Amino acid sequence: MARTEQQSNDRFQGRWFWRYASPAAFYPVAGRIEKLAWLIAILLAIVGLYIGFFRAPTDAQQGEVYRVIYIHVPAAWMAMVIYLAMAFWSATGLVLGTRLSFMMSHALAPTGAIMAVIALWTGALWGRPTWGTYWVWDARLTSTLILFFLYVGYMALAASFDDKRKGDRASALIALVGAVNVPIIYFSVNWWNTLHQGSSVRPGSSSMATIMLTAMMIMTFAFWAYCVAAAMHRLRTQIIERESRAQWVKELVK
Amino acid sequence: MIWESWGAFWAMGGRGFFVWGSYGALLVAVIAELFVLRGARKRAIDSVQSDSVQ
């Protein structure tokens, strides 16, 4: 008996994955991740903003308005990263049939949409004094706007089914098909002539001053931690909703 | 401090509207999301509790 159990466990290299694919098992883990992520987000935001506003110098070309970069770039990156994470968990849910994967994907979507809005909003306010316009229909801006609409479409479709499992599958398809847009956003500044500047940060080489880059990267990790915390909170709420008939949930909220 | 005064800090070299308009929007978005998260959790818990009573 013990032997066969051992063998069946060994068949899966990542058997921890299967254990934590159970909503009941992952619920407390998500809570611990959430607490840690809030802490990291707050600490990094304080350090990042301090360096960004009180240590980094005025930009030689743009003056002070460049300081929008410390939230604009992290928000834009997170909007893309979250979409890819959503597509990953949607694919995992479709292939393995794990309920928690779909919940993870749903938990990420609203925060991803907010990141896209922040990227667009801060970009508009930065564009006005530097380009002379709040908005232009160029490749980088338009594809980011499409990213926002993909988030909205994903959430609307997931919510439109009475049968949650059908909503899971239908919305997962939007997540997967829409993922094509992410490399389009990323490479748009290289592929098309655009008003938006090229990448300041590339693997192995960056054109930014070290102290500005440091502040921006710290803010990026702060945003990352914030997104993890928000998604974990939403995931736990979904587990409560979807497992509401399970005894452990009833005990939990009693 | 790199700023001559707090006034200079808030003025952001005459670009205060654009800088603080960006950071303000982020602050509003984060606070709004936190409220929505709390509201959704409360509704989920309330609905499980009312189901259990029946």
PDB file of C-alpha atoms in Angstrom:
ATOM      1  CA  MET A   1       0.000   0.000   0.000  1.00  0.00           C
ATOM      2  CA  ALA A   2       2.624   2.488   1.088  1.00  0.00           C
ATOM      3  CA  ARG A   3       4.789   1.316  -1.743  1.00  0.00           C
ATOM      4  CA  THR A   4       2.227   1.913  -4.480  1.00  0.00           C
ATOM      5  CA  GLU A   5       1.450   5.321  -3.043  1.00  0.00           C
ATOM      6  CA  GLN A   6       5.131   6.152  -3.145  1.00  0.00           C
ATOM      7  CA  GLN A   7       5.346   4.992  -6.741  1.00  0.00           C
ATOM      8  CA  SER A   8       2.332   6.964  -7.859  1.00  0.00           C
ATOM      9  CA  ASN A   9       3.765  10.039  -6.158  1.00  0.00           C
ATOM     10  CA  ASP A  10       7.116   9.609  -7.853  1.00  0.00           C
ATOM     11  CA  ARG A  11       5.475   9.504 -11.261  1.00  0.00           C
ATOM     12  CA  PHE A  12       4.965  13.253 -10.954  1.00  0.00           C
ATOM     13  CA  GLN A  13       8.232  15.116 -10.771  1.00  0.00           C
ATOM     14  CA  GLY A  14       6.453  18.123  -9.358  1.00  0.00           C
ATOM     15  CA  ARG A  15       4.102  16.457  -6.946  1.00  0.00           C
ATOM     16  CA  TRP A  16       4.032  19.600  -4.770  1.00  0.00           C
ATOM     17  CA  PHE A  17       2.279  21.172  -7.726  1.00  0.00           C
ATOM     18  CA  TRP A  18      -0.564  18.682  -7.515  1.00  0.00           C
ATOM     19  CA  ARG A  19      -0.840  19.024  -3.762  1.00  0.00           C
ATOM     20  CA  TYR A  20      -1.132  22.815  -4.006  1.00  0.00           C
ATOM     21  CA  ALA A  21      -3.429  22.641  -7.032  1.00  0.00           C
ATOM     22  CA  SER A  22      -6.134  21.960  -4.446  1.00  0.00           C
ATOM     23  CA  PRO A  23      -7.869  25.239  -3.483  1.00  0.00           C
ATOM     24  CA  ALA A  24      -8.144  24.104   0.150  1.00  0.00           C
ATOM     25  CA  ALA A  25      -4.406  23.419   0.375  1.00  0.00           C
ATOM     26  CA  PHE A  26      -3.382  26.612  -1.393  1.00  0.00           C
ATOM     27  CA  TYR A  27      -5.685  28.927   0.584  1.00  0.00           C
ATOM     28  CA  PRO A  28      -3.386  29.326   3.622  1.00  0.00           C
ATOM     29  CA  VAL A  29      -0.276  29.455   1.403  1.00  0.00           C
ATOM     30  CA  ALA A  30      -1.838  32.284  -0.613  1.00  0.00           C
ATOM     31  CA  GLY A  31      -2.460  34.125   2.657  1.00  0.00           C
ATOM     32  CA  ARG A  32       1.200  33.881   3.660  1.00  0.00           C
ATOM     33  CA  ILE A  33       2.372  34.968   0.190  1.00  0.00           C
ATOM     34  CA  GLU A  34      -0.049  37.916   0.327  1.00  0.00           C
ATOM     35  CA  LYS A  35       1.267  39.188   3.692  1.00  0.00           C
ATOM     36  CA  LEU A  36       4.888  38.918   2.580  1.00  0.00           C
ATOM     37  CA  ALA A  37       4.117  40.629  -0.743  1.00  0.00           C
ATOM     38  CA  TRP A  38       2.393  43.613   0.975  1.00  0.00           C
ATOM     39  CA  LEU A  39       5.442  44.055   3.173  1.00  0.00           C
ATOM     40  CA  ILE A  40       7.866  43.907   0.228  1.00  0.00           C
ATOM     41  CA  ALA A  41       5.695  46.258  -1.846  1.00  0.00           C
ATOM     42  CA  ILE A  42       5.537  48.933   0.876  1.00  0.00           C
ATOM     43  CA  LEU A  43       9.230  48.768   1.751  1.00  0.00           C
ATOM     44  CA  LEU A  44      10.400  48.832  -1.882  1.00  0.00           C
ATOM     45  CA  ALA A  45       8.007  51.667  -2.784  1.00  0.00           C
ATOM     46  CA  ILE A  46       9.412  53.803   0.047  1.00  0.00           C
ATOM     47  CA  VAL A  47      13.010  53.126  -1.005  1.00  0.00           C
ATOM     48  CA  GLY A  48      12.274  53.473  -4.732  1.00  0.00           C
ATOM     49  CA  LEU A  49      10.404  56.781  -4.369  1.00  0.00           C
ATOM     50  CA  TYR A  50      13.062  58.145  -2.042  1.00  0.00           C
ATOM     51  CA  ILE A  51      15.824  57.419  -4.556  1.00  0.00           C
ATOM     52  CA  GLY A  52      13.674  58.537  -7.472  1.00  0.00           C
ATOM     53  CA  PHE A  53      12.662  61.893  -5.984  1.00  0.00           C
ATOM     54  CA  PHE A  54      15.458  62.781  -3.550  1.00  0.00           C
ATOM     55  CA  ARG A  55      18.601  61.163  -4.934  1.00  0.00           C
ATOM     56  CA  ALA A  56      18.185  60.938  -8.714  1.00  0.00           C
ATOM     57  CA  PRO A  57      19.108  64.222 -10.445  1.00  0.00           C
ATOM     58  CA  THR A  58      17.077  66.311 -12.876  1.00  0.00           C
ATOM     59  CA  ASP A  59      17.119  64.902 -16.406  1.00  0.00           C
ATOM     60  CA  ALA A  60      19.336  66.967 -18.696  1.00  0.00           C
ATOM     61  CA  GLN A  61      16.817  66.917 -21.573  1.00  0.00           C
ATOM     62  CA  GLN A  62      13.400  66.575 -19.954  1.00  0.00           C
ATOM     63  CA  GLY A  63      13.813  68.369 -16.650  1.00  0.00           C
ATOM     64  CA  GLU A  64      11.690  67.057 -13.763  1.00  0.00           C
ATOM     65  CA  VAL A  65       8.787  65.566 -15.714  1.00  0.00           C
ATOM     66  CA  TYR A  66      10.871  62.465 -16.480  1.00  0.00           C
ATOM     67  CA  ARG A  67      10.160  61.321 -12.873  1.00  0.00           C
ATOM     68  CA  VAL A  68       6.902  59.884 -14.169  1.00  0.00           C
ATOM     69  CA  ILE A  69       9.130  57.049 -15.442  1.00  0.00           C
ATOM     70  CA  TYR A  70       9.303  55.543 -11.943  1.00  0.00           C
ATOM     71  CA  ILE A  71       5.662  54.488 -12.209  1.00  0.00           C
ATOM     72  CA  HIS A  72       5.032  54.571 -15.966  1.00  0.00           C
ATOM     73  CA  VAL A  73       7.506  51.872 -16.951  1.00  0.00           C
ATOM     74  CA  PRO A  74       6.749  49.521 -14.006  1.00  0.00           C
ATOM     75  CA  ALA A  75       2.998  49.791 -14.720  1.00  0.00           C
ATOM     76  CA  ALA A  76       3.501  49.107 -18.436  1.00  0.00           C
ATOM     77  CA  TRP A  77       5.765  46.130 -17.704  1.00  0.00           C
ATOM     78  CA  MET A  78       3.351  44.694 -15.162  1.00  0.00           C
ATOM     79  CA  ALA A  79       0.430  45.093 -17.581  1.00  0.00           C
ATOM     80  CA  MET A  80       2.354  42.861 -20.002  1.00  0.00           C
ATOM     81  CA  VAL A  81       3.760  40.442 -17.416  1.00  0.00           C
ATOM     82  CA  ILE A  82       0.346  39.924 -15.808  1.00  0.00           C
ATOM     83  CA  TYR A  83      -1.231  39.214 -19.189  1.00  0.00           C
ATOM     84  CA  LEU A  84       1.409  36.564 -19.876  1.00  0.00           C
ATOM     85  CA  ALA A  85       0.865  35.085 -16.405  1.00  0.00           C
ATOM     86  CA  MET A  86      -2.872  35.042 -17.098  1.00  0.00           C
ATOM     87  CA  ALA A  87      -2.294  33.250 -20.407  1.00  0.00           C
ATOM     88  CA  PHE A  88       0.014  30.771 -18.649  1.00  0.00           C
ATOM     89  CA  TRP A  89      -2.524  29.888 -15.947  1.00  0.00           C
ATOM     90  CA  SER A  90      -5.325  29.747 -18.520  1.00  0.00           C
ATOM     91  CA  ALA A  91      -3.302  27.288 -20.610  1.00  0.00           C
ATOM     92  CA  THR A  92      -2.474  25.276 -17.495  1.00  0.00           C
ATOM     93  CA  GLY A  93      -6.166  25.142 -16.601  1.00  0.00           C
ATOM     94  CA  LEU A  94      -7.172  24.052 -20.102  1.00  0.00           C
ATOM     95  CA  VAL A  95      -4.500  21.347 -20.319  1.00  0.00           C
ATOM     96  CA  LEU A  96      -4.594  19.966 -16.766  1.00  0.00           C
ATOM     97  CA  GLY A  97      -8.161  20.820 -15.848  1.00  0.00           C
ATOM     98  CA  THR A  98      -7.042  22.351 -12.538  1.00  0.00           C
ATOM     99  CA  ARG A  99      -9.723  24.683 -11.140  1.00  0.00           C
ATOM    100  CA  LEU A 100      -7.216  26.722  -9.160  1.00  0.00           C
ATOM    101  CA  SER A 101      -5.357  27.647 -12.377  1.00  0.00           C
ATOM    102  CA  PHE A 102      -8.454  29.345 -13.800  1.00  0.00           C
ATOM    103  CA  MET A 103      -9.055  31.106 -10.485  1.00  0.00           C
ATOM    104  CA  MET A 104      -5.445  32.353 -10.553  1.00  0.00           C
ATOM    105  CA  SER A 105      -6.031  33.719 -14.037  1.00  0.00           C
ATOM    106  CA  HIS A 106      -9.260  35.483 -12.971  1.00  0.00           C
ATOM    107  CA  ALA A 107      -7.508  36.879  -9.889  1.00  0.00           C
ATOM    108  CA  LEU A 108      -4.811  38.501 -12.041  1.00  0.00           C
ATOM    109  CA  ALA A 109      -7.052  40.173 -14.636  1.00  0.00           C
ATOM    110  CA  PRO A 110      -8.403  43.225 -12.728  1.00  0.00           C
ATOM    111  CA  THR A 111      -4.937  44.187 -11.454  1.00  0.00           C
ATOM    112  CA  GLY A 112      -3.560  43.782 -14.982  1.00  0.00           C
ATOM    113  CA  ALA A 113      -6.283  46.059 -16.323  1.00  0.00           C
ATOM    114  CA  ILE A 114      -5.450  48.683 -13.676  1.00  0.00           C
ATOM    115  CA  MET A 115      -1.764  48.498 -14.626  1.00  0.00           C
ATOM    116  CA  ALA A 116      -2.680  49.070 -18.290  1.00  0.00           C
ATOM    117  CA  VAL A 117      -4.797  52.109 -17.322  1.00  0.00           C
ATOM    118  CA  ILE A 118      -1.967  53.527 -15.194  1.00  0.00           C
ATOM    119  CA  ALA A 119       0.518  53.009 -18.043  1.00  0.00           C
ATOM    120  CA  LEU A 120      -1.792  54.802 -20.485  1.00  0.00           C
ATOM    121  CA  TRP A 121      -2.714  57.608 -18.074  1.00  0.00           C
ATOM    122  CA  THR A 122       0.835  58.366 -16.936  1.00  0.00           C
ATOM    123  CA  GLY A 123       1.978  58.053 -20.551  1.00  0.00           C
ATOM    124  CA  ALA A 124      -0.576  60.664 -21.631  1.00  0.00           C
ATOM    125  CA  LEU A 125       0.495  63.077 -18.882  1.00  0.00           C
ATOM    126  CA  TRP A 126       4.126  62.517 -19.774  1.00  0.00           C
ATOM    127  CA  GLY A 127       3.471  62.813 -23.498  1.00  0.00           C
ATOM    128  CA  ARG A 128       1.815  66.230 -23.302  1.00  0.00           C
ATOM    129  CA  PRO A 129       4.863  68.229 -22.101  1.00  0.00           C
ATOM    130  CA  THR A 130       7.436  66.121 -24.007  1.00  0.00           C
ATOM    131  CA  TRP A 131       5.680  65.387 -27.338  1.00  0.00           C
ATOM    132  CA  GLY A 132       3.062  68.140 -27.255  1.00  0.00           C
ATOM    133  CA  THR A 133       0.140  65.711 -27.230  1.00  0.00           C
ATOM    134  CA  TYR A 134      -1.692  63.513 -24.726  1.00  0.00           C
ATOM    135  CA  TRP A 135      -2.435  60.830 -27.266  1.00  0.00           C
ATOM    136  CA  VAL A 136      -1.329  59.644 -30.671  1.00  0.00           C
ATOM    137  CA  TRP A 137      -2.466  56.543 -32.554  1.00  0.00           C
ATOM    138  CA  ASP A 138       0.949  55.007 -32.912  1.00  0.00           C
ATOM    139  CA  ALA A 139       1.923  51.374 -32.531  1.00  0.00           C
ATOM    140  CA  ARG A 140       3.087  51.379 -28.884  1.00  0.00           C
ATOM    141  CA  LEU A 141       0.114  53.346 -27.548  1.00  0.00           C
ATOM    142  CA  THR A 142      -2.510  51.610 -29.664  1.00  0.00           C
ATOM    143  CA  SER A 143      -1.289  48.105 -28.820  1.00  0.00           C
ATOM    144  CA  THR A 144      -1.290  49.021 -25.109  1.00  0.00           C
ATOM    145  CA  LEU A 145      -4.870  50.265 -25.440  1.00  0.00           C
ATOM    146  CA  ILE A 146      -5.739  46.938 -27.089  1.00  0.00           C
ATOM    147  CA  LEU A 147      -4.131  45.181 -24.110  1.00  0.00           C
ATOM    148  CA  PHE A 148      -6.540  47.053 -21.825  1.00  0.00           C
ATOM    149  CA  PHE A 149      -9.510  46.011 -23.977  1.00  0.00           C
ATOM    150  CA  LEU A 150      -8.310  42.393 -23.903  1.00  0.00           C
ATOM    151  CA  TYR A 151      -8.362  42.508 -20.085  1.00  0.00           C
ATOM    152  CA  VAL A 152     -11.865  43.983 -20.135  1.00  0.00           C
ATOM    153  CA  GLY A 153     -13.056  41.412 -22.700  1.00  0.00           C
ATOM    154  CA  TYR A 154     -11.545  38.587 -20.667  1.00  0.00           C
ATOM    155  CA  MET A 155     -13.301  39.693 -17.468  1.00  0.00           C
ATOM    156  CA  ALA A 156     -16.627  40.358 -19.230  1.00  0.00           C
ATOM    157  CA  LEU A 157     -16.614  36.944 -20.886  1.00  0.00           C
ATOM    158  CA  ALA A 158     -15.650  35.106 -17.680  1.00  0.00           C
ATOM    159  CA  ALA A 159     -18.527  36.831 -15.856  1.00  0.00           C
ATOM    160  CA  SER A 160     -21.112  36.260 -18.597  1.00  0.00           C
ATOM    161  CA  PHE A 161     -21.573  32.504 -18.074  1.00  0.00           C
ATOM    162  CA  ASP A 162     -23.843  31.078 -15.396  1.00  0.00           C
ATOM    163  CA  ASP A 163     -21.820  27.887 -15.626  1.00  0.00           C
ATOM    164  CA  LYS A 164     -18.474  28.994 -14.171  1.00  0.00           C
ATOM    165  CA  ARG A 165     -16.591  26.179 -15.867  1.00  0.00           C
ATOM    166  CA  LYS A 166     -17.756  27.326 -19.296  1.00  0.00           C
ATOM    167  CA  GLY A 167     -16.741  30.882 -18.404  1.00  0.00           C
ATOM    168  CA  ASP A 168     -13.331  29.569 -17.344  1.00  0.00           C
ATOM    169  CA  ARG A 169     -12.744  27.905 -20.698  1.00  0.00           C
ATOM    170  CA  ALA A 170     -14.144  30.650 -22.899  1.00  0.00           C
ATOM    171  CA  SER A 171     -12.171  33.397 -21.153  1.00  0.00           C
ATOM    172  CA  ALA A 172      -9.031  31.228 -21.199  1.00  0.00           C
ATOM    173  CA  LEU A 173      -9.210  31.317 -25.006  1.00  0.00           C
ATOM    174  CA  ILE A 174      -9.197  35.145 -25.000  1.00  0.00           C
ATOM    175  CA  ALA A 175      -6.216  35.064 -22.636  1.00  0.00           C
ATOM    176  CA  LEU A 176      -4.328  32.734 -24.983  1.00  0.00           C
ATOM    177  CA  VAL A 177      -5.195  34.418 -28.282  1.00  0.00           C
ATOM    178  CA  GLY A 178      -4.609  37.896 -26.828  1.00  0.00           C
ATOM    179  CA  ALA A 179      -1.135  36.909 -25.628  1.00  0.00           C
ATOM    180  CA  VAL A 180       0.070  37.532 -29.214  1.00  0.00           C
ATOM    181  CA  ASN A 181      -0.422  41.235 -28.478  1.00  0.00           C
ATOM    182  CA  VAL A 182       2.243  41.260 -25.741  1.00  0.00           C
ATOM    183  CA  PRO A 183       5.300  40.759 -28.008  1.00  0.00           C
ATOM    184  CA  ILE A 184       3.684  43.226 -30.425  1.00  0.00           C
ATOM    185  CA  ILE A 185       3.659  45.872 -27.652  1.00  0.00           C
ATOM    186  CA  TYR A 186       7.194  45.020 -26.599  1.00  0.00           C
ATOM    187  CA  PHE A 187       8.735  45.162 -30.077  1.00  0.00           C
ATOM    188  CA  SER A 188       6.442  47.879 -31.479  1.00  0.00           C
ATOM    189  CA  VAL A 189       9.086  50.572 -30.934  1.00  0.00           C
ATOM    190  CA  ASN A 190      11.508  48.577 -33.097  1.00  0.00           C
ATOM    191  CA  TRP A 191       9.076  47.389 -35.761  1.00  0.00           C
ATOM    192  CA  TRP A 192       7.295  50.647 -36.493  1.00  0.00           C
ATOM    193  CA  ASN A 193       8.196  54.291 -36.589  1.00  0.00           C
ATOM    194  CA  THR A 194       6.690  55.625 -33.423  1.00  0.00           C
ATOM    195  CA  LEU A 195       6.687  58.725 -31.297  1.00  0.00           C
ATOM    196  CA  HIS A 196       7.352  56.563 -28.260  1.00  0.00           C
ATOM    197  CA  GLN A 197      11.026  56.310 -27.457  1.00  0.00           C
ATOM    198  CA  GLY A 198      12.857  53.009 -27.837  1.00  0.00           C
ATOM    199  CA  SER A 199      13.704  50.730 -24.926  1.00  0.00           C
ATOM    200  CA  SER A 200      15.993  52.371 -22.400  1.00  0.00           C
ATOM    201  CA  VAL A 201      16.460  49.036 -20.714  1.00  0.00           C
ATOM    202  CA  ARG A 202      17.583  45.994 -22.643  1.00  0.00           C
ATOM    203  CA  PRO A 203      19.091  42.789 -21.365  1.00  0.00           C
ATOM    204  CA  GLY A 204      22.806  43.504 -21.048  1.00  0.00           C
ATOM    205  CA  SER A 205      22.696  47.195 -21.928  1.00  0.00           C
ATOM    206  CA  SER A 206      20.839  50.256 -20.721  1.00  0.00           C
ATOM    207  CA  SER A 207      21.005  53.872 -21.747  1.00  0.00           C
ATOM    208  CA  MET A 208      19.789  55.264 -18.404  1.00  0.00           C
ATOM    209  CA  ALA A 209      21.869  56.793 -15.635  1.00  0.00           C
ATOM    210  CA  THR A 210      22.559  54.166 -12.973  1.00  0.00           C
ATOM    211  CA  ILE A 211      20.724  55.945 -10.163  1.00  0.00           C
ATOM    212  CA  MET A 212      17.596  56.487 -12.286  1.00  0.00           C
ATOM    213  CA  LEU A 213      17.702  52.866 -13.421  1.00  0.00           C
ATOM    214  CA  THR A 214      18.121  51.726  -9.805  1.00  0.00           C
ATOM    215  CA  ALA A 215      15.031  53.656  -8.688  1.00  0.00           C
ATOM    216  CA  MET A 216      13.020  52.372 -11.642  1.00  0.00           C
ATOM    217  CA  MET A 217      13.974  48.750 -11.019  1.00  0.00           C
ATOM    218  CA  ILE A 218      13.170  49.027  -7.294  1.00  0.00           C
ATOM    219  CA  MET A 219       9.776  50.503  -8.218  1.00  0.00           C
ATOM    220  CA  THR A 220       9.265  47.670 -10.698  1.00  0.00           C
ATOM    221  CA  PHE A 221       9.765  45.098  -7.930  1.00  0.00           C
ATOM    222  CA  ALA A 222       7.450  47.126  -5.676  1.00  0.00           C
ATOM    223  CA  PHE A 223       4.769  47.015  -8.391  1.00  0.00           C
ATOM    224  CA  TRP A 224       5.421  43.317  -8.871  1.00  0.00           C
ATOM    225  CA  ALA A 225       4.946  42.631  -5.164  1.00  0.00           C
ATOM    226  CA  TYR A 226       1.789  44.766  -5.106  1.00  0.00           C
ATOM    227  CA  CYS A 227       0.324  42.804  -8.023  1.00  0.00           C
ATOM    228  CA  VAL A 228       1.160  39.489  -6.318  1.00  0.00           C
ATOM    229  CA  ALA A 229      -0.509  40.672  -3.101  1.00  0.00           C
ATOM    230  CA  ALA A 230      -3.659  41.911  -4.852  1.00  0.00           C
ATOM    231  CA  ALA A 231      -3.919  38.730  -6.939  1.00  0.00           C
ATOM    232  CA  MET A 232      -3.464  36.499  -3.876  1.00  0.00           C
ATOM    233  CA  HIS A 233      -6.162  38.408  -2.022  1.00  0.00           C
ATOM    234  CA  ARG A 234      -8.550  38.049  -4.958  1.00  0.00           C
ATOM    235  CA  LEU A 235      -7.649  34.369  -5.322  1.00  0.00           C
ATOM    236  CA  ARG A 236      -8.585  33.702  -1.697  1.00  0.00           C
ATOM    237  CA  THR A 237     -11.900  35.501  -2.160  1.00  0.00           C
ATOM    238  CA  GLN A 238     -12.605  33.346  -5.221  1.00  0.00           C
ATOM    239  CA  ILE A 239     -11.765  30.177  -3.326  1.00  0.00           C
ATOM    240  CA  ILE A 240     -14.299  31.175  -0.662  1.00  0.00           C
ATOM    241  CA  GLU A 241     -16.923  31.867  -3.353  1.00  0.00           C
ATOM    242  CA  ARG A 242     -16.371  28.774  -5.425  1.00  0.00           C
ATOM    243  CA  GLU A 243     -15.811  26.336  -2.567  1.00  0.00           C
ATOM    244  CA  SER A 244     -18.632  27.842  -0.511  1.00  0.00           C
ATOM    245  CA  ARG A 245     -20.283  24.453  -0.074  1.00  0.00           C
ATOM    246  CA  ALA A 246     -17.115  22.822   1.282  1.00  0.00           C
ATOM    247  CA  GLN A 247     -17.090  22.201   5.009  1.00  0.00           C
ATOM    248  CA  TRP A 248     -13.668  23.784   5.531  1.00  0.00           C
ATOM    249  CA  VAL A 249     -14.887  27.080   4.049  1.00  0.00           C
ATOM    250  CA  LYS A 250     -17.929  27.082   6.345  1.00  0.00           C
ATOM    251  CA  GLU A 251     -15.645  26.468   9.328  1.00  0.00           C
ATOM    252  CA  LEU A 252     -13.328  29.213   8.104  1.00  0.00           C
ATOM    253  CA  VAL A 253     -15.920  32.004   7.975  1.00  0.00           C
ATOM    254  CA  LYS A 254     -17.964  30.879  10.962  1.00  0.00           C
TER     255      LYS A 254
ATOM    256  CA  MET B   1      18.445  67.294  -0.526  1.00  0.00           C
ATOM    257  CA  ILE B   2      18.481  67.996  -4.239  1.00  0.00           C
ATOM    258  CA  TRP B   3      15.544  70.440  -3.964  1.00  0.00           C
ATOM    259  CA  GLU B   4      16.064  74.030  -2.883  1.00  0.00           C
ATOM    260  CA  SER B   5      12.801  74.013  -0.944  1.00  0.00           C
ATOM    261  CA  TRP B   6       9.602  71.992  -0.546  1.00  0.00           C
ATOM    262  CA  GLY B   7       7.991  74.527  -2.851  1.00  0.00           C
ATOM    263  CA  ALA B   8      10.471  73.594  -5.564  1.00  0.00           C
ATOM    264  CA  PHE B   9       9.769  69.931  -4.898  1.00  0.00           C
ATOM    265  CA  TRP B  10       6.009  70.310  -5.384  1.00  0.00           C
ATOM    266  CA  ALA B  11       6.497  72.560  -8.421  1.00  0.00           C
ATOM    267  CA  MET B  12       8.599  69.900 -10.201  1.00  0.00           C
ATOM    268  CA  GLY B  13      10.220  72.520 -12.386  1.00  0.00           C
ATOM    269  CA  GLY B  14       6.844  73.785 -13.564  1.00  0.00           C
ATOM    270  CA  ARG B  15       5.679  70.276 -14.489  1.00  0.00           C
ATOM    271  CA  GLY B  16       3.907  69.551 -11.224  1.00  0.00           C
ATOM    272  CA  PHE B  17       0.538  69.003 -12.921  1.00  0.00           C
ATOM    273  CA  PHE B  18       1.912  66.174 -15.061  1.00  0.00           C
ATOM    274  CA  VAL B  19       4.064  64.537 -12.391  1.00  0.00           C
ATOM    275  CA  TRP B  20       1.519  64.722  -9.560  1.00  0.00           C
ATOM    276  CA  GLY B  21      -1.343  63.985 -11.925  1.00  0.00           C
ATOM    277  CA  SER B  22       0.420  60.689 -12.677  1.00  0.00           C
ATOM    278  CA  TYR B  23       1.274  59.770  -9.083  1.00  0.00           C
ATOM    279  CA  GLY B  24      -2.148  60.929  -7.890  1.00  0.00           C
ATOM    280  CA  ALA B  25      -3.907  58.666 -10.381  1.00  0.00           C
ATOM    281  CA  LEU B  26      -1.815  55.719  -9.189  1.00  0.00           C
ATOM    282  CA  LEU B  27      -2.691  56.490  -5.566  1.00  0.00           C
ATOM    283  CA  VAL B  28      -6.399  56.719  -6.384  1.00  0.00           C
ATOM    284  CA  ALA B  29      -6.266  53.456  -8.371  1.00  0.00           C
ATOM    285  CA  VAL B  30      -4.496  51.587  -5.565  1.00  0.00           C
ATOM    286  CA  ILE B  31      -6.879  52.854  -2.875  1.00  0.00           C
ATOM    287  CA  ALA B  32      -9.882  52.024  -5.073  1.00  0.00           C
ATOM    288  CA  GLU B  33      -8.559  48.511  -5.691  1.00  0.00           C
ATOM    289  CA  LEU B  34      -8.020  47.942  -1.961  1.00  0.00           C
ATOM    290  CA  PHE B  35     -11.634  48.977  -1.247  1.00  0.00           C
ATOM    291  CA  VAL B  36     -12.946  46.704  -3.998  1.00  0.00           C
ATOM    292  CA  LEU B  37     -10.842  43.798  -2.679  1.00  0.00           C
ATOM    293  CA  ARG B  38     -12.191  44.274   0.853  1.00  0.00           C
ATOM    294  CA  GLY B  39     -15.781  44.628  -0.371  1.00  0.00           C
ATOM    295  CA  ALA B  40     -15.577  41.466  -2.473  1.00  0.00           C
ATOM    296  CA  ARG B  41     -14.123  39.472   0.441  1.00  0.00           C
ATOM    297  CA  LYS B  42     -16.876  40.683   2.763  1.00  0.00           C
ATOM    298  CA  ARG B  43     -19.614  39.778   0.246  1.00  0.00           C
ATOM    299  CA  ALA B  44     -18.109  36.311  -0.262  1.00  0.00           C
ATOM    300  CA  ILE B  45     -17.970  35.647   3.482  1.00  0.00           C
ATOM    301  CA  ASP B  46     -21.489  37.036   4.040  1.00  0.00           C
ATOM    302  CA  SER B  47     -22.942  34.806   1.342  1.00  0.00           C
ATOM    303  CA  VAL B  48     -21.308  31.659   2.777  1.00  0.00           C
ATOM    304  CA  GLN B  49     -22.584  32.584   6.257  1.00  0.00           C
ATOM    305  CA  SER B  50     -26.143  33.185   5.063  1.00  0.00           C
ATOM    306  CA  ASP B  51     -26.076  29.841   3.200  1.00  0.00           C
ATOM    307  CA  SER B  52     -24.968  28.022   6.325  1.00  0.00           C
ATOM    308  CA  VAL B  53     -27.864  29.412   8.361  1.00  0.00           C
ATOM    309  CA  GLN B  54     -30.532  28.128   5.961  1.00  0.00           C
TER     310      GLN B  54
END
